Coordinates of C-alpha atoms in Angstrom, one line a residue:
M22 CA 0.0 0.0 0.0
K23 CA 1.5 3.3 -1.0
T24 CA 1.1 6.0 1.7
V25 CA 2.7 9.1 3.1
G26 CA 4.0 10.3 6.5
Y27 CA 6.3 12.7 8.1
A28 CA 9.8 11.3 8.7
A29 CA 13.1 12.3 10.2
H30 CA 16.1 11.4 8.0
S31 CA 18.7 12.0 10.7
S32 CA 19.0 13.0 14.3
D33 CA 19.4 16.6 13.5
A34 CA 16.9 16.9 10.7
K35 CA 13.4 18.3 10.7
L36 CA 10.5 15.9 9.9
V37 CA 9.4 16.2 6.3
P38 CA 6.9 14.4 4.0
Y39 CA 7.9 10.9 3.1
H40 CA 6.3 8.6 0.7
F41 CA 6.6 4.9 1.4
E42 CA 4.8 1.6 1.2
R43 CA 3.0 -0.3 4.0
R44 CA 3.1 -4.1 3.7
D45 CA 0.4 -6.1 2.0
L46 CA -2.1 -7.6 4.5
R47 CA -1.2 -10.9 6.0
D48 CA -4.0 -13.1 7.0
N49 CA -4.1 -11.8 10.6
D50 CA -3.6 -8.1 9.8
V51 CA -5.8 -5.1 10.1
S52 CA -5.3 -2.0 7.9
L53 CA -6.6 1.3 9.1
E54 CA -6.7 4.9 8.0
I55 CA -5.2 7.1 10.7
L56 CA -7.5 9.9 11.9
Y57 CA -5.5 11.2 14.8
C58 CA -2.1 10.6 16.3
G59 CA -0.8 11.9 19.6
V60 CA 2.6 13.4 20.0
C61 CA 4.7 11.9 22.8
H62 CA 7.9 13.2 24.4
S63 CA 9.4 9.8 23.5
D64 CA 8.8 10.6 19.8
L65 CA 11.1 13.6 20.2
H66 CA 13.8 11.6 22.2
T67 CA 13.7 8.8 19.6
V68 CA 14.1 10.9 16.4
N69 CA 16.8 13.0 18.2
G70 CA 18.8 9.8 18.9
D71 CA 18.7 10.5 22.6
W72 CA 18.2 6.8 23.3
G73 CA 20.7 5.5 20.8
S74 CA 21.1 5.4 17.0
Q75 CA 17.9 5.0 14.9
P76 CA 17.1 3.4 11.6
Y77 CA 16.4 6.5 9.5
P78 CA 14.2 7.5 7.7
L79 CA 11.9 7.2 10.7
I80 CA 8.2 8.0 11.1
P81 CA 7.4 8.4 14.8
G82 CA 3.9 8.1 16.5
H83 CA 2.5 5.5 18.8
E84 CA -0.8 7.1 19.9
I85 CA -3.0 6.1 17.0
V86 CA -6.8 6.3 16.4
G87 CA -8.3 5.4 13.1
V88 CA -10.9 3.5 11.1
V89 CA -10.5 0.0 9.7
T90 CA -10.2 0.0 5.9
S91 CA -9.5 -3.7 5.3
V92 CA -8.8 -7.0 7.2
G93 CA -6.9 -10.2 6.5
A94 CA -8.7 -13.5 5.8
D95 CA -8.3 -14.8 9.4
V96 CA -9.3 -11.6 11.2
K97 CA -12.3 -12.3 13.4
N98 CA -12.7 -9.3 15.7
Y99 CA -12.7 -6.3 13.4
K100 CA -14.5 -5.3 10.2
V101 CA -14.3 -2.4 7.8
G102 CA -15.6 0.8 9.4
D103 CA -14.7 0.0 13.0
K104 CA -13.1 2.7 15.1
V105 CA -9.9 1.3 16.5
A106 CA -6.6 2.3 18.1
V107 CA -3.0 1.2 18.1
G108 CA -0.5 2.0 20.9
C109 CA 3.2 1.6 21.6
M110 CA 3.7 -2.0 20.2
V111 CA 2.5 -3.9 17.2
D112 CA 3.7 -7.5 17.8
S113 CA 5.3 -9.9 20.3
C114 CA 6.0 -13.6 20.3
Q115 CA 2.6 -14.4 21.8
H116 CA 3.7 -17.6 23.5
C117 CA 6.3 -16.8 26.2
D118 CA 5.1 -16.6 29.8
Q119 CA 4.8 -12.8 29.7
C120 CA 2.7 -12.8 26.5
E121 CA 0.5 -15.5 28.0
Y122 CA 0.1 -13.4 31.1
H123 CA -1.1 -10.5 28.8
E124 CA 2.0 -8.4 29.5
E125 CA 3.3 -8.3 25.9
Q126 CA 5.4 -5.2 26.7
F127 CA 7.7 -7.6 28.7
C128 CA 7.8 -10.3 26.0
R129 CA 10.8 -12.5 26.6
N130 CA 11.7 -12.4 22.9
G131 CA 11.2 -8.7 22.7
M132 CA 8.0 -6.8 21.8
T133 CA 8.0 -4.9 18.5
P134 CA 7.6 -1.2 19.0
T135 CA 5.2 0.7 16.7
Y136 CA 8.1 2.4 15.0
G137 CA 11.8 2.1 14.7
A138 CA 12.2 -1.7 15.0
P139 CA 12.4 -4.7 12.7
D140 CA 9.2 -6.5 11.8
R141 CA 9.2 -10.0 13.3
I142 CA 8.5 -11.6 9.9
S143 CA 9.9 -9.4 7.1
G144 CA 12.6 -7.5 9.1
D145 CA 11.4 -4.2 7.6
I146 CA 11.6 -1.3 10.0
T147 CA 8.2 -0.4 11.5
Q148 CA 6.9 3.1 10.8
G149 CA 4.6 4.9 13.2
G150 CA 1.5 7.0 13.2
Y151 CA 2.6 10.3 11.8
S152 CA 1.2 8.8 8.6
K153 CA -2.0 8.3 6.6
H154 CA -2.3 4.5 7.0
I155 CA -0.9 1.6 9.1
V156 CA -1.1 -2.2 9.0
V157 CA -1.1 -4.0 12.3
R158 CA -1.4 -7.6 13.6
E159 CA -5.0 -8.1 14.8
E160 CA -3.9 -8.9 18.4
F161 CA -2.4 -5.5 18.8
V162 CA -5.4 -3.5 17.6
L163 CA -7.7 -2.0 20.2
R164 CA -11.4 -1.2 20.1
V165 CA -12.4 2.3 20.8
P166 CA -15.5 2.4 23.0
E167 CA -18.6 3.9 21.4
N168 CA -19.2 7.6 21.8
M169 CA -15.6 8.4 22.8
D170 CA -14.2 11.6 21.4
L171 CA -11.7 10.2 18.9
A172 CA -9.7 13.4 18.7
K173 CA -8.9 13.2 22.4
T174 CA -8.6 9.4 22.7
A175 CA -5.2 9.1 21.0
P176 CA -2.9 10.1 24.0
I177 CA -4.6 7.5 26.2
L178 CA -2.7 4.9 24.1
C179 CA 0.6 6.0 25.8
A180 CA 0.1 8.7 28.5
G181 CA -3.1 6.9 29.7
I182 CA -1.7 3.3 29.9
T183 CA 1.7 4.4 31.2
T184 CA 0.1 5.9 34.3
F185 CA -2.9 3.6 34.6
S186 CA -0.8 0.4 34.7
P187 CA 1.2 1.3 37.9
L188 CA -2.0 2.5 39.6
R189 CA -3.6 -0.9 38.8
T190 CA -0.4 -2.9 39.7
W191 CA -0.2 -1.2 43.1
N192 CA -3.9 -1.6 43.8
V193 CA -4.9 2.0 44.0
G194 CA -8.5 2.5 45.2
P195 CA -10.6 4.3 47.8
G196 CA -8.4 5.3 50.7
S197 CA -5.1 5.2 48.8
R198 CA -2.8 8.1 49.2
V199 CA -1.2 8.9 45.9
A200 CA 1.3 11.6 44.9
V201 CA 2.2 12.5 41.3
I202 CA 5.5 14.1 40.6
G203 CA 5.0 16.5 37.7
L204 CA 1.8 17.9 36.1
G205 CA 2.8 17.5 32.5
G206 CA 1.5 15.3 29.8
L207 CA 1.8 12.1 31.9
G208 CA 1.3 13.7 35.3
H209 CA -2.1 15.2 34.6
M210 CA -3.4 11.9 33.3
A211 CA -2.1 10.1 36.4
V212 CA -4.0 12.6 38.6
K213 CA -7.3 12.1 36.6
L214 CA -7.0 8.3 36.7
A215 CA -6.1 8.1 40.4
V216 CA -8.9 10.4 41.4
A217 CA -11.4 8.4 39.4
M218 CA -10.2 5.3 41.3
G219 CA -11.1 7.0 44.6
A220 CA -7.6 7.9 45.8
E221 CA -6.6 11.0 47.6
V222 CA -4.1 12.7 45.2
T223 CA -1.4 15.2 45.8
V224 CA 0.7 16.7 43.0
I225 CA 4.4 17.3 43.8
S226 CA 5.9 20.2 41.8
R227 CA 8.8 22.6 42.2
T228 CA 6.5 25.4 43.3
N229 CA 2.8 26.0 44.1
K230 CA 2.4 27.8 40.8
K231 CA 0.1 25.1 39.4
E232 CA -2.0 24.6 42.5
E233 CA -5.3 25.7 40.9
D234 CA -4.6 23.5 37.9
A235 CA -4.0 20.5 40.2
K236 CA -7.2 21.1 42.1
A237 CA -9.2 21.5 38.9
L238 CA -8.1 17.9 38.0
G239 CA -9.3 16.6 41.3
A240 CA -6.1 16.7 43.4
K241 CA -6.2 18.0 47.0
G242 CA -3.4 20.4 46.2
I243 CA 0.4 20.7 45.5
L244 CA 3.4 19.8 47.7
A245 CA 6.2 22.1 46.6
S246 CA 9.5 20.1 46.3
S247 CA 11.4 23.4 46.9
D248 CA 9.8 23.8 50.3
T249 CA 12.0 21.8 52.8
K250 CA 9.7 22.3 55.7
A251 CA 6.6 21.2 53.7
L252 CA 8.5 18.1 52.7
E253 CA 9.5 17.3 56.2
A254 CA 5.9 17.7 57.4
S255 CA 4.8 15.2 54.7
A256 CA 7.1 12.4 55.7
S257 CA 5.4 9.0 55.4
A258 CA 2.4 10.6 53.8
F259 CA 1.9 8.5 50.7
D260 CA 1.4 4.9 49.8
L261 CA 2.4 5.4 46.1
I262 CA 4.3 8.0 44.2
I263 CA 4.0 8.1 40.4
D264 CA 7.2 9.8 39.1
T265 CA 6.5 11.4 35.7
A266 CA 9.5 13.7 35.6
P267 CA 11.1 13.2 32.2
V268 CA 14.7 14.2 33.1
K269 CA 17.4 13.1 35.5
H270 CA 16.6 14.2 39.0
D271 CA 17.1 13.5 42.7
L272 CA 14.9 10.8 44.2
N273 CA 16.2 11.2 47.6
I274 CA 13.9 14.1 48.4
Y275 CA 10.9 11.9 47.6
T276 CA 11.5 8.5 49.1
P277 CA 11.0 9.8 52.7
L278 CA 7.5 10.8 51.7
L279 CA 6.5 7.2 51.3
D280 CA 4.9 5.3 54.2
I281 CA 6.2 1.9 55.3
D282 CA 6.0 -0.5 52.3
G283 CA 5.3 2.4 50.0
S284 CA 6.6 2.5 46.4
L285 CA 7.9 5.2 44.1
V286 CA 7.3 4.2 40.5
I287 CA 9.3 5.8 37.7
V288 CA 7.4 6.2 34.4
G289 CA 9.2 9.4 33.1
Q290 CA 13.0 9.4 33.0
I291 CA 14.7 6.8 30.9
G292 CA 18.4 6.7 31.8
L293 CA 20.7 7.8 34.6
M294 CA 19.4 9.2 37.9
N295 CA 21.2 10.8 40.8
E296 CA 22.8 8.5 43.3
P297 CA 20.2 7.1 45.7
L298 CA 20.4 7.2 49.4
T299 CA 19.4 3.9 50.8
V300 CA 18.6 5.0 54.4
P301 CA 14.9 5.8 53.8
L302 CA 14.5 2.6 51.8
V303 CA 15.9 0.4 54.4
M304 CA 14.3 2.1 57.4
G305 CA 10.8 2.1 55.9
R306 CA 10.9 -1.0 53.7
R307 CA 10.2 1.5 50.9
R308 CA 11.0 0.7 47.3
V309 CA 11.8 2.4 44.0
A310 CA 10.3 0.6 40.9
G311 CA 9.7 1.3 37.3
S312 CA 6.8 0.6 34.9
L313 CA 6.6 0.2 31.1
I314 CA 3.3 1.1 29.4
G315 CA 1.0 -1.9 29.8
G316 CA -0.2 -5.1 28.0
I317 CA -2.9 -5.1 25.3
A318 CA -5.6 -6.3 27.7
E319 CA -4.8 -3.5 30.2
T320 CA -4.6 -0.9 27.4
Q321 CA -8.1 -2.0 26.4
E322 CA -9.1 -1.7 30.0
V323 CA -7.9 1.9 30.3
L324 CA -9.8 2.9 27.2
E325 CA -13.0 1.5 28.7
F326 CA -12.2 3.1 32.1
C327 CA -11.8 6.5 30.5
A328 CA -15.0 6.1 28.5
K329 CA -16.9 5.1 31.7
H330 CA -15.5 8.0 33.7
N331 CA -15.4 10.6 30.8
I332 CA -11.6 11.0 31.3
Y333 CA -9.6 12.5 28.5
P334 CA -6.2 14.1 28.3
E335 CA -6.0 17.9 28.0
C336 CA -5.3 18.2 24.2
E337 CA -4.1 20.8 21.8
M338 CA -4.9 19.9 18.2
I339 CA -2.3 20.6 15.5
S340 CA -1.9 20.0 11.8
I341 CA 0.9 17.8 10.6
D342 CA 2.9 20.8 9.2
Q343 CA 3.1 22.1 12.8
I344 CA 5.0 19.1 14.0
N345 CA 8.5 20.6 14.0
D346 CA 7.3 23.7 15.9
T347 CA 5.6 21.3 18.4
F348 CA 8.8 19.4 18.9
A349 CA 10.5 22.7 19.7
R350 CA 7.9 23.4 22.3
L351 CA 8.3 20.0 23.9
E352 CA 12.1 20.6 24.1
Q353 CA 11.5 23.9 25.9
G354 CA 9.7 22.4 28.9
D355 CA 7.2 20.1 30.5
T356 CA 4.0 20.9 28.7
A357 CA 0.9 20.4 30.8
H358 CA -1.1 18.8 28.0
R359 CA -0.8 16.5 25.0
F360 CA -0.6 17.5 21.4
V361 CA -2.7 15.5 18.9
I362 CA -2.2 15.6 15.1
D363 CA -5.3 15.8 13.0
M364 CA -4.2 13.5 10.2
A365 CA -6.8 15.0 7.8
S366 CA -4.2 17.7 7.4
L367 CA -1.8 15.3 5.8
S368 CA -2.0 15.4 2.0
T369 CA -1.5 12.3 0.0
E370 CA 0.0 14.3 -2.9

């Protein structure tokens, strides 16, 4: 299938229109026209080569919402016209213990990311959602619940599942005391989801500047990480801290905020962190953990949870020709909303 997207051709190049071919449908494939694609900070990191060299030309995008245009002969769960979604991965081995446990993101043989990785069968490099069409294995296609706002659904496929999964894993519910570090694209979703689960939620930010924003999302308020006295007064105050900060930072100011057996879960920074102090960990049986997106079943669950509770990311719609300016805005700071590309703006010419 001939199609078009926006690709980076090197780590220091802007994204430009790129004509390429999607594979012909295999028997278990679903083809869709992409209607909306979210812009994730990891798209920027990847095309910039921050996480290692990349197979350019590369089309990013792993927050995809679209409509089914055709299906392979063996596809049973989707038909032409269905509203569907695709997230951060498009394949896995399907038979290791983690795949059978519905946590394909931890596939023992390596899951296949939506862009920038070899296809498990052909070896061709996967290309993402900043494009007009995509072809995906049926098992990695998600159903969008009826009546969801398609334009605002796309970021749930990454920002939503990335924060939903640790909330589910650590059994957040009524009575849980949850803190969220950062009120950016991931952080604001963590707040909305935790509040909907019944938790008491506090945002941890450098200052109180975003206090009203935090309260508008349902948080009880902000704990300023620059306020030493406030931090000391909040010792052992939380059962779970979701750390969405996307850059290297000091965890040692946060771990004493955990109660006994509490966990701080990193979902933002990928890479080096400041040297940890083990005293608060040992003295309170506290732990620091990490979490990677979620499996396909859990991603379907977060879509349905958001539909039930009318939860959407705060979104700014852009056209595809604004993508380089949008990347520049992401580089400047922690934006408190998600960008979504209206793919109708992408010409096939």
